[in-house]
XYZ file of C-alpha atoms in Angstrom:
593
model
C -17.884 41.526 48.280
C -18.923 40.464 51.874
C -22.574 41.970 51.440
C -24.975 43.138 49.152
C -27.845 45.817 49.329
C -30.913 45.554 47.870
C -32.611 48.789 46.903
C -36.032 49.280 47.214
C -36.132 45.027 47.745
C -34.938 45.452 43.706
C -38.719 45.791 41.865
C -39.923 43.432 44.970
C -37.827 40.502 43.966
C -38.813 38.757 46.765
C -42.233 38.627 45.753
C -40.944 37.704 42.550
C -42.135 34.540 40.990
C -40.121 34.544 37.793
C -36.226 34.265 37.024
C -33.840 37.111 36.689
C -31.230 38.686 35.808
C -29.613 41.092 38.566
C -28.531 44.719 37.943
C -26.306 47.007 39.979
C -22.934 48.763 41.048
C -19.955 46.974 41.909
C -17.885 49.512 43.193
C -15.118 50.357 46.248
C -18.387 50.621 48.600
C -19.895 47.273 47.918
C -22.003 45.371 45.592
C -25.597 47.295 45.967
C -28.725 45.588 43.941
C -30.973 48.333 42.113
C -33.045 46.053 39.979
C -33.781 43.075 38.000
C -34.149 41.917 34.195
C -35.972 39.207 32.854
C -33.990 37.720 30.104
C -32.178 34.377 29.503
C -28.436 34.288 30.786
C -27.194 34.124 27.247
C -24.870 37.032 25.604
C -27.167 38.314 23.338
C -30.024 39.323 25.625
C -27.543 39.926 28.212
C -26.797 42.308 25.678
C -29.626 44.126 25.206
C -30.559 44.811 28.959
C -26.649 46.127 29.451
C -26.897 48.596 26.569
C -29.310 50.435 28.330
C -28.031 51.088 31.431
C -26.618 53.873 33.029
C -23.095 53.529 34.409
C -21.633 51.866 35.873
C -24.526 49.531 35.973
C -24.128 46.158 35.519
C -25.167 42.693 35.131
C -24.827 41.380 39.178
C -25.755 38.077 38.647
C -29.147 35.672 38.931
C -32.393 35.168 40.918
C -34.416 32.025 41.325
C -36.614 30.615 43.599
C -33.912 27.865 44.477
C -29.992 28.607 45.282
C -28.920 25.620 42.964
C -31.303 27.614 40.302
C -29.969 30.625 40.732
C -26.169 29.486 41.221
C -26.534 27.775 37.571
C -27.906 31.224 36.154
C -25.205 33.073 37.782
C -22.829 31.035 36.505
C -24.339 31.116 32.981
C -24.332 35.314 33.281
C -20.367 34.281 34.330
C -19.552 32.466 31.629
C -21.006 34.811 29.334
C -18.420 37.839 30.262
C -20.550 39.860 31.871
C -19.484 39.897 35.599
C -15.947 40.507 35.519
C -15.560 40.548 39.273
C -17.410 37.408 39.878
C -21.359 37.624 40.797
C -23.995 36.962 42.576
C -26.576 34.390 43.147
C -30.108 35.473 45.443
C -32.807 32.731 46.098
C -35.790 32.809 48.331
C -35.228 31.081 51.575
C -38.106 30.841 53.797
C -39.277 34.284 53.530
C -36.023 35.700 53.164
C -33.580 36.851 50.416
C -30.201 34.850 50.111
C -27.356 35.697 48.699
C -24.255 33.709 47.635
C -20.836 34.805 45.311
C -19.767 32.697 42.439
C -16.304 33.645 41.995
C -14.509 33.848 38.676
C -13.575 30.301 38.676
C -17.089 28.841 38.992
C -16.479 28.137 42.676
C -19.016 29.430 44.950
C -18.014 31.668 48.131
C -19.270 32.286 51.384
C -23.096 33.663 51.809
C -23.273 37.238 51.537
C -25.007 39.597 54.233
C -28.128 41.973 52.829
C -28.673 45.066 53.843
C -31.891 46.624 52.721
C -32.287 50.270 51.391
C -36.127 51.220 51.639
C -36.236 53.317 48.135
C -33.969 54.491 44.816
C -34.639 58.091 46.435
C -33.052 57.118 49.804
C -30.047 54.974 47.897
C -29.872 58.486 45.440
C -28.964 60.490 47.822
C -25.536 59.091 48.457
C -24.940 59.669 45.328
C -24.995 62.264 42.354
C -25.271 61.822 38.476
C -22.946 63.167 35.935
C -24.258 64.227 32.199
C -22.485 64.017 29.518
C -23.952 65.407 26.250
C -22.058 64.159 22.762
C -23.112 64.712 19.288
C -21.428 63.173 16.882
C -21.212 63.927 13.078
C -20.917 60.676 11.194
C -19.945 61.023 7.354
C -20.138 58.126 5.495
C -19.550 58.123 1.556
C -22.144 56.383 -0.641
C -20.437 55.135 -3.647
C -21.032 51.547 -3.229
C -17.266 50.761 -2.758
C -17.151 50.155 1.084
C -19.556 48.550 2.935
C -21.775 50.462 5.431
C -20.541 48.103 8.308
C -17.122 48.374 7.364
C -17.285 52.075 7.304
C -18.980 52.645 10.385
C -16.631 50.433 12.227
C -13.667 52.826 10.637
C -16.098 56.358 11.868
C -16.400 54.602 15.374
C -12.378 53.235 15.410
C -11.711 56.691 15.394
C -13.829 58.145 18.124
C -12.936 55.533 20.280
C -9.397 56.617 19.652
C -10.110 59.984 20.690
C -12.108 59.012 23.812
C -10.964 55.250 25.270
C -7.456 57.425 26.413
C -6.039 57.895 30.167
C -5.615 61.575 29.740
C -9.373 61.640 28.600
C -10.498 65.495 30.631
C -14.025 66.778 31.227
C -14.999 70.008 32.217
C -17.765 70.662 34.286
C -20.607 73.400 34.148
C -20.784 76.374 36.440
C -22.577 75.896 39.457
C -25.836 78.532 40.337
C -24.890 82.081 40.978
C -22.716 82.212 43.927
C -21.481 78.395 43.771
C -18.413 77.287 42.378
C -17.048 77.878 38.714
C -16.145 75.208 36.199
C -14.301 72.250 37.596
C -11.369 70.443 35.452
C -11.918 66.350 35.811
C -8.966 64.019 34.968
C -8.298 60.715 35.917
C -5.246 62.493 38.589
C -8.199 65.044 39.591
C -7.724 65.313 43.522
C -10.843 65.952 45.805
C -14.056 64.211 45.880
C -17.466 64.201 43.683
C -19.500 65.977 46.745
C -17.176 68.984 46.117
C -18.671 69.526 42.648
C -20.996 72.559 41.158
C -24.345 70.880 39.803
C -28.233 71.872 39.681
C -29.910 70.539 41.797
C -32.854 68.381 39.935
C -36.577 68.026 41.417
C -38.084 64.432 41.776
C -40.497 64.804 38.715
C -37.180 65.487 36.409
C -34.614 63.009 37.089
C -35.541 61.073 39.948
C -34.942 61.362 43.887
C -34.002 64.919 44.067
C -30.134 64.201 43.317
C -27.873 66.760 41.770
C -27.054 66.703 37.986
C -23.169 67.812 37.228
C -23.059 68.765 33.587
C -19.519 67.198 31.755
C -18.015 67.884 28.719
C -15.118 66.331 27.463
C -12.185 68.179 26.258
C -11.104 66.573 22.620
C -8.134 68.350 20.177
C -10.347 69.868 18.358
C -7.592 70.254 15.527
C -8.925 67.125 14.317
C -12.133 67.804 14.060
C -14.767 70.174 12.024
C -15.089 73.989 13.446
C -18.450 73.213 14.918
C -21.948 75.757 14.023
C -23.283 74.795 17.307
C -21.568 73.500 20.965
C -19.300 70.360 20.380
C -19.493 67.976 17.541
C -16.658 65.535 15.399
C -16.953 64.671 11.815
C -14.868 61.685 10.565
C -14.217 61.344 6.956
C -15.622 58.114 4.862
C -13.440 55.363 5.163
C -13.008 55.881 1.255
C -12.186 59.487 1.605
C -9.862 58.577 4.162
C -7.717 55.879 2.586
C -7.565 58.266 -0.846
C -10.492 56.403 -2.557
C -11.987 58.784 -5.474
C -15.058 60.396 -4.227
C -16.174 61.494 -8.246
C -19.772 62.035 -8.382
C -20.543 60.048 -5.367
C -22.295 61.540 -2.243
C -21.905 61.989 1.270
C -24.193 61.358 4.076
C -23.839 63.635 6.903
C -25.942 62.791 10.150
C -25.776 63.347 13.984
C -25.477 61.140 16.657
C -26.652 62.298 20.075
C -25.375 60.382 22.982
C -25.769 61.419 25.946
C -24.953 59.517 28.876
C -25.701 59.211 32.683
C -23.542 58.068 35.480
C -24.003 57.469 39.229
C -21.147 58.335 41.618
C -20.938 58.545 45.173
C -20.957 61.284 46.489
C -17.631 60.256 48.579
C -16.099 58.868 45.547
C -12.954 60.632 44.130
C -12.877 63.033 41.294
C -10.616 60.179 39.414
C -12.511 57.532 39.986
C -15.778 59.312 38.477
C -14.210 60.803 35.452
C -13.262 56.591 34.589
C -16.892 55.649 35.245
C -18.530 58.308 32.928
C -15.392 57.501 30.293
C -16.813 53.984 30.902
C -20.294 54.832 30.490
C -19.481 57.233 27.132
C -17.455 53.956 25.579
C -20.249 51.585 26.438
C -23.161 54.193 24.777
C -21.166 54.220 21.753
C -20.823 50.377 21.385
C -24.632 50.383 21.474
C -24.865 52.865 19.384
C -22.787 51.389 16.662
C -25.301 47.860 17.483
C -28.141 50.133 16.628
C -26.942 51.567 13.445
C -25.473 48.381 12.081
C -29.081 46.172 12.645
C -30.538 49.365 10.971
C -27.608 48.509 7.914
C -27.368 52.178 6.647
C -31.217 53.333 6.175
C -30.341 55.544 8.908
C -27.755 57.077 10.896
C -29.619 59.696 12.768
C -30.132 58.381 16.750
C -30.690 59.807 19.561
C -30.276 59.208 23.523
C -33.224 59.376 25.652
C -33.390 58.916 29.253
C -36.326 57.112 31.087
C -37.169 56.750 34.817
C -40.327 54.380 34.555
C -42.434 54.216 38.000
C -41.240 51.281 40.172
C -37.987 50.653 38.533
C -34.966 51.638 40.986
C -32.633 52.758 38.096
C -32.522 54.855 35.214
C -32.810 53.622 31.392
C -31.291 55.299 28.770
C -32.591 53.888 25.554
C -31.275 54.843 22.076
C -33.854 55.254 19.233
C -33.352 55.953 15.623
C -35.221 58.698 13.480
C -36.972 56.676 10.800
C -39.513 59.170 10.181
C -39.612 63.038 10.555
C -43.395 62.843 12.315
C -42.200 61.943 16.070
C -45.657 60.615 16.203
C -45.101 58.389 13.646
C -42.012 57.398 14.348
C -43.312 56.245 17.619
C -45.615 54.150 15.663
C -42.879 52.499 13.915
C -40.797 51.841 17.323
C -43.294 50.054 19.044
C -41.553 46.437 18.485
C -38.483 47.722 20.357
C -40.431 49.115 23.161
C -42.591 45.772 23.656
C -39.095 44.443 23.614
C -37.738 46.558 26.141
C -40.291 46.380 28.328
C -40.679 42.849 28.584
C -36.504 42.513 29.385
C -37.465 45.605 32.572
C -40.502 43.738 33.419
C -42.349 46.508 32.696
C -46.089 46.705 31.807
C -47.313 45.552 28.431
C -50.184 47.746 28.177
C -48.698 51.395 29.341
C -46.797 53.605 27.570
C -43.428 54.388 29.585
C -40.968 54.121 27.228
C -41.883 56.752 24.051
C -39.665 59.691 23.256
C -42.188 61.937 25.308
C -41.657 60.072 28.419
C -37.991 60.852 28.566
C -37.090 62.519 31.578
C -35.627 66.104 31.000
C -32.381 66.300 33.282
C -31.894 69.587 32.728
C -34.992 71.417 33.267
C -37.395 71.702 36.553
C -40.906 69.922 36.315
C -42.695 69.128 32.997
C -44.045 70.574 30.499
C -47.681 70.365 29.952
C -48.072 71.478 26.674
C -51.000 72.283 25.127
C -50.164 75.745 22.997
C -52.418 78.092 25.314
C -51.086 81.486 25.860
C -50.770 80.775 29.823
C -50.158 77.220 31.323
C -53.562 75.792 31.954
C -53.876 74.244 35.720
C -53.362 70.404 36.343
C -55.172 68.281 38.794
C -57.573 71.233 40.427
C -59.122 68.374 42.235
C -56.731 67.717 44.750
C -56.788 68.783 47.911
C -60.856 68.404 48.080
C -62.222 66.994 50.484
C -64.672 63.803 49.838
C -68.400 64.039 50.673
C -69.454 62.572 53.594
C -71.471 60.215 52.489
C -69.070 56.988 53.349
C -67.866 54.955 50.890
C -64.895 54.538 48.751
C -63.748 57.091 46.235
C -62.468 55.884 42.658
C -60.337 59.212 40.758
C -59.352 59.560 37.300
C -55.937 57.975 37.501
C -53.018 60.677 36.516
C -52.635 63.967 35.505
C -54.768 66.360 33.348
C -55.046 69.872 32.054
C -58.217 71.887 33.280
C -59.429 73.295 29.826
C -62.115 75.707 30.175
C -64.182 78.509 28.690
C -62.524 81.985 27.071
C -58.682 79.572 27.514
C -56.199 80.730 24.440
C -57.551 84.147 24.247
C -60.232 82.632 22.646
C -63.987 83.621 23.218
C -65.865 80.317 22.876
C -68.355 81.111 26.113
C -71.925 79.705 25.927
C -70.895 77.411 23.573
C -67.705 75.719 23.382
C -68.498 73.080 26.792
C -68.201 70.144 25.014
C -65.060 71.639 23.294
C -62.857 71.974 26.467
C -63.979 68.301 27.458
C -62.560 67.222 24.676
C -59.468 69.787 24.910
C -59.056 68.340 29.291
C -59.314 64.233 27.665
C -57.121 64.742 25.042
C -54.533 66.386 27.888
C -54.957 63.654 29.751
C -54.010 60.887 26.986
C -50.799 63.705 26.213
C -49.729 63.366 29.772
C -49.824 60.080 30.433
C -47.566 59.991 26.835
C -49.925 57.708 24.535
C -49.361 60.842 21.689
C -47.458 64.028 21.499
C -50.201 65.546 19.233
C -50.993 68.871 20.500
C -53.824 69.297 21.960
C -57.292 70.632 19.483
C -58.302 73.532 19.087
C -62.228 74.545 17.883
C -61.116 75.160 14.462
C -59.378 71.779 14.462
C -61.999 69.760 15.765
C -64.426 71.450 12.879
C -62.046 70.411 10.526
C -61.948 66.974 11.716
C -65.778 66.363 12.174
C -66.079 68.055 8.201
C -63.299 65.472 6.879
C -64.966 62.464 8.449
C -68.354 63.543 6.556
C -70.358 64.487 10.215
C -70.629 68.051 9.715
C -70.729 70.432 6.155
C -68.017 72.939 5.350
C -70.040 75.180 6.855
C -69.475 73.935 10.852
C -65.871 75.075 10.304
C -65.746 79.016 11.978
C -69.137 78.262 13.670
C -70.136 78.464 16.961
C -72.121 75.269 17.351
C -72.383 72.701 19.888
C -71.344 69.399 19.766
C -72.036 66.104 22.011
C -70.544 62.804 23.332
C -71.028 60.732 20.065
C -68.605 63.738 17.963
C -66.183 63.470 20.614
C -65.862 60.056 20.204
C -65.727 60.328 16.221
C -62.572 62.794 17.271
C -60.691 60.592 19.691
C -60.827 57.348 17.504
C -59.457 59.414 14.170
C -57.082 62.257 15.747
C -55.915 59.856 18.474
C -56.667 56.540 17.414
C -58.596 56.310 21.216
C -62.119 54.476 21.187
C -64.797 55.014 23.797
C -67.625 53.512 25.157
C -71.290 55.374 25.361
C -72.957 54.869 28.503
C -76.308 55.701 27.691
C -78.520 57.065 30.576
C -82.357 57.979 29.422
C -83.306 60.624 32.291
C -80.916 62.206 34.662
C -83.079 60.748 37.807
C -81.468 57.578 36.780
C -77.821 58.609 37.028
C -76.881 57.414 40.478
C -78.035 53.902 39.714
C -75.147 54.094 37.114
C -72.683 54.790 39.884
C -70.980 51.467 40.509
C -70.520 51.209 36.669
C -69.078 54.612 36.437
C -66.732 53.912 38.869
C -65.381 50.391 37.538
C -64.446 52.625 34.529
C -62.024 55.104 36.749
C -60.689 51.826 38.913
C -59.682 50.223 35.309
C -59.471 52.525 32.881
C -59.114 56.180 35.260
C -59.770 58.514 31.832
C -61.852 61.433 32.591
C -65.536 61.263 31.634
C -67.329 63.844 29.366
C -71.355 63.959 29.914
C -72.935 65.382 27.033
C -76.598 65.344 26.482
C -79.154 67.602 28.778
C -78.206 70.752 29.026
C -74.804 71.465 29.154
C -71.365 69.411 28.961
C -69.408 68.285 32.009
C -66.476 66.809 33.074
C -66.392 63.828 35.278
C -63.017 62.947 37.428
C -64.282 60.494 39.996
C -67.346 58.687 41.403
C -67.921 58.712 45.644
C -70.299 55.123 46.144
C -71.871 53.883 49.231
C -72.237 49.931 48.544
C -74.198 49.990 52.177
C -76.872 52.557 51.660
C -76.547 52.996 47.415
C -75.606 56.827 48.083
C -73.342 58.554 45.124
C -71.396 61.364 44.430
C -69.777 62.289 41.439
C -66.455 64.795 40.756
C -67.318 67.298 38.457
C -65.082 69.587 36.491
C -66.995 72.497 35.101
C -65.171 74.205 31.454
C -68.021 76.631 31.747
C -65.494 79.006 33.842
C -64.593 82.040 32.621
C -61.595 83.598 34.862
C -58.140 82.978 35.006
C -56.091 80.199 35.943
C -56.412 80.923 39.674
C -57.125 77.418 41.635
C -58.969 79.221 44.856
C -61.354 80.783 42.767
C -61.874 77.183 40.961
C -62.242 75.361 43.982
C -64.058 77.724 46.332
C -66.383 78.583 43.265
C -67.319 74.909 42.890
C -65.897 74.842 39.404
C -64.472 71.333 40.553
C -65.733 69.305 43.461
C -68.110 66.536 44.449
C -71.908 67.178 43.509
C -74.910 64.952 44.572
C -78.139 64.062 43.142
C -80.404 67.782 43.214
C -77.095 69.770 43.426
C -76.934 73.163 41.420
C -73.913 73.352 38.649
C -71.750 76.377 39.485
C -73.000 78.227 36.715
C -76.494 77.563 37.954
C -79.401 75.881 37.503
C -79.426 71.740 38.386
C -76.174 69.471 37.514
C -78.214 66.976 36.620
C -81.883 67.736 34.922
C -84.399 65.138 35.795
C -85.963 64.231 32.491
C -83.424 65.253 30.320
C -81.443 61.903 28.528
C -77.384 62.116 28.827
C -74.436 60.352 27.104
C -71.103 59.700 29.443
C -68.291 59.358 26.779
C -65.672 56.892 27.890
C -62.587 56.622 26.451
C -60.795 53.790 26.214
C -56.559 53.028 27.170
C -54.995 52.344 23.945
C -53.433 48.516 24.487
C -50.209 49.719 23.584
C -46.832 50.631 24.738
């Protein structure tokens, strides 16, 4: 351990003005520093930021502002088991980092040399990740005679027995067409990771472009239940096991889904990764058993999911139970452990980066936009416009949306169903940026809604009537639980004095905008203001459209773009009509994670 390097200067821990604790790889190449966690150096929360790392992650050491500071934290993180290898202690000196090793003894070394890695993507691709997927069949007999802990300790005994072995093999997916067949990994193995089949993943999926090498282990499967579906082991109830009469009792039959990441280099050998991912699978199931024994038997059904939040230089792979069958709901009633975890990542309190929908798909290209249309609407259509030229500084709805317009979902809705497809393109963007995994609403639903709440009589639902700003917001706040603000604007002369408002919502909100009122329904996506000489533009998205999902006939047909006061809509006829009053609709984040 003569140096360290520091990722992506670790989530800017040298801007940092709180404590941490330090995570990274201690490995034959080094000790190199991916991120930080901000938790006291005592087992327990040491704990909980170790159970959800990838392997071989681990707990490097401490950070403070002062070396004595951070010497006494890394000694604390010493004491507390989790550096076996000694650790590290990084202070701020000057402007610089500084690095020092506390050795096993409580002795501290020599000062360490830093070398600095600009990004996770850079660091990523010296490296590649191998997946392991593992469900597990846990039976557990509910007669009251043996204690839930006590029989899940027995289920887990015995698939630790099966997997915490030296002669422990996994076998590897096929590579593409063309590439290399399935590859046979034992701790003897020969030949290095780089010589392995994989997919290669995109950015958007798993992070940095690195390849993903698919591992399953190889188990005696004489042991275990003829599986319906890919690889699963039942263990009998402890009771069962040890003779005890089942009688009338019951059995409870559930699956456990680990799945577990690991990070190799890509020069690393074959034997040496097959231990880490062994490693990794022995360490998920530890936290698994953690989960299921503070959940004391209401349920055994959890699942793996892997996050890569923006900003953080590592991977999190999180375990959450199913408490409820509604994945919605059972969001709802995770939200305490996500507050939790974001506070230990130093993650932000007030955005939602840790749900079940934001789990990164390792498997598959891109993401799915969802949204039940018959073909995949468009996202973003406003990129790649230019700004007007009126100077200024732009302000942009901030993430991703679905362009939802006229005739969409084989479904005729054209001269009427504007306001419909504004709602449709907000409630994408709230489903993108993962505050819900409700579908987005159709016409038929939105009736339904606006009848249930008492707005509209049973007759609105199968009509082909128009709705406005103030409905929209009745449908946010009960289907998503999303409130908005009504910006009010009396004629539409008046709505470039409104600019600088208009675009303090995008800077600190960034929702789209719908504009109801006048004539027709709009769109907004950004605001173009000139603070100098009180010029405006504003980025309008147009659902009246009635083609296909082709974006140069969007954006060469003005369906999108920037439009100034007196401009024409694309349909025709002004954007904006003088003396006609209009509503902007703007929703509101949820204050949630």
């Amino acid at each position: 351990m003569d140096h360290v390097s520091v990722v992506g200067y670790a989530n800017n821990l040298a801007l940092s003005q709180k404590d941490a604790i330090l995570i990274g790889i201690a490995d034959e190449g080094g000790v190199t520093l991916l991120g930080c966690a901000y938790c006291a150096p005592i087992a327990a929360e040491l704990q909980e930021v170790t159970d959800v790392l990838p392997a071989p992650l681990v707990l490097l050491g401490a950070f403070a502002q002062s070396k004595e500071e951070a010497l006494k934290s890394a000694s604390q993180v010493l004491k507390a088991g989790f550096c076996s290898q000694g650790c590290i202690a990084i202070n701020i000196s000057g402007e610089k980092l500084q690095a020092s090793r506390v050795k096993l003894d409580g002795t501290v070394g020599h000062d360490l040399n830093i070398e600095r890695i600009p990004s996770f993507d850079e660091w990523l691709k010296r490296h590649r990740i191998l997946r392991c997927e593992l469900p597990i069949v846990l039976e557990l007999l509910e007669d009251g005679t043996v204690p839930f802990t006590v029989a899940l300790q027995s289920a887990f005994d015995r698939v630790l027995g099966q997997l915490d072995v030296p002669e422990l093999a996994f076998l590897t997916d096929p590579g593409p067409a063309g590439k290399l067949g399935p590859v046979l990994l034992r701790a003897d193995a020969d030949g290095l990771v780089e010589s392995l089949p994989g997919s290669s993943g995109s950015g958007s999926s798993n992070g940095g472009g690195a390849d993903v090498v698919r591992c399953s282990p190889l188990i005696d499967t004489t042991q275990l239940a003829s599986p319906p579906n890919g690889l699963m082991f039942t263990y009998r109830s402890l009771a069962a096991a040890t003779g005890g009469s089942g009688g009338a009792a019951t059995c409870r039959t559930e699956t456990l889904r680990l799945d577990v990441l690991s990070y190799v280099r890509r020069n690393c050998s074959l034997g040496a990764a097959v231990a880490a991912l062994s490693r990794g699978i022995i360490r998920q199931l530890h936290a698994a058993q953690r989960v299921l024994e503070k959940l004391n038997g209401q349920v055994l059904l959890v699942r793996a999911h892997h996050f890569l939040p923006p900003g953080l230089s590592h991977h999190l792979t999180v375990l959450y139970p199913t408490l409820l069958d509604d994945p919605e709901r059972n969001d709802d009633r995770l939200v305490a452990a996500r507050q939790r975890l974001h506070a230990l990542m130093g993650l932000p309190l007030n955005r939602p980066l840790l749900r079940s929908a934001n789990a990164v798909d390792m498997a598959v290209q891109g993401e799915d936009g969802g949204g039940g249309g018959a073909v995949a609407r468009l996202q973003d259509v406003h990129v790649g416009l230019a700004a007007p030229g009126i100077g200024g500084t732009s302000v942009l709805v901030q993430g991703s949306y679905e362009y939802c317009h006229y005739m969409q979902d084989r479904f005729n809705d054209a001269g009427w169903g504007c306001a419909y497809r504004s709602l449709q393109t907000i409630c994408s963007w709230f489903r993108l940026q993962k505050y819900t995994s409700k579908p987005i609403p159709s016409h038929r639903t939105i009736q339904q809604v606006l009848v249930r709440l008492g707005d509209k009589p049973p007759t609105f639902v199968g009509s082909c009537n128009w709705i406005g700003a103030i409905e929209l917001s009745y449908i946010l706040d009960d289907y998503l639980g999303v409130t908005s603000k009504i910006l009010t604007v009396n004629r539409g002369a008046d709505i470039p004095s409104h600019a600088r408002e208009l675009a303090a919502h995008f800077a600190t909100v960034g929702s789209p905008v719908m504009i109801g009122g006048g004539v027709l329904a709009y769109t907004l996506l950004g605001v173009r203001f000139n603070e100098q000489t009180g010029e405006a533009a504003f980025l309008i998205l147009d659902p009246h459209f009635t083609g296909g999902e082709d974006l140069r006939k969007i954006q060469q047909g003005a369906w999108v773009g920037w439009k100034r006061p007196g401009d024409n809509a694309a349909a025709g006829g002004p954007l904006f009509v003088e003396d006609a009053f209009y509503n902007f609709l703007l929703p509101q984040r949820p204050n949630t994670v």
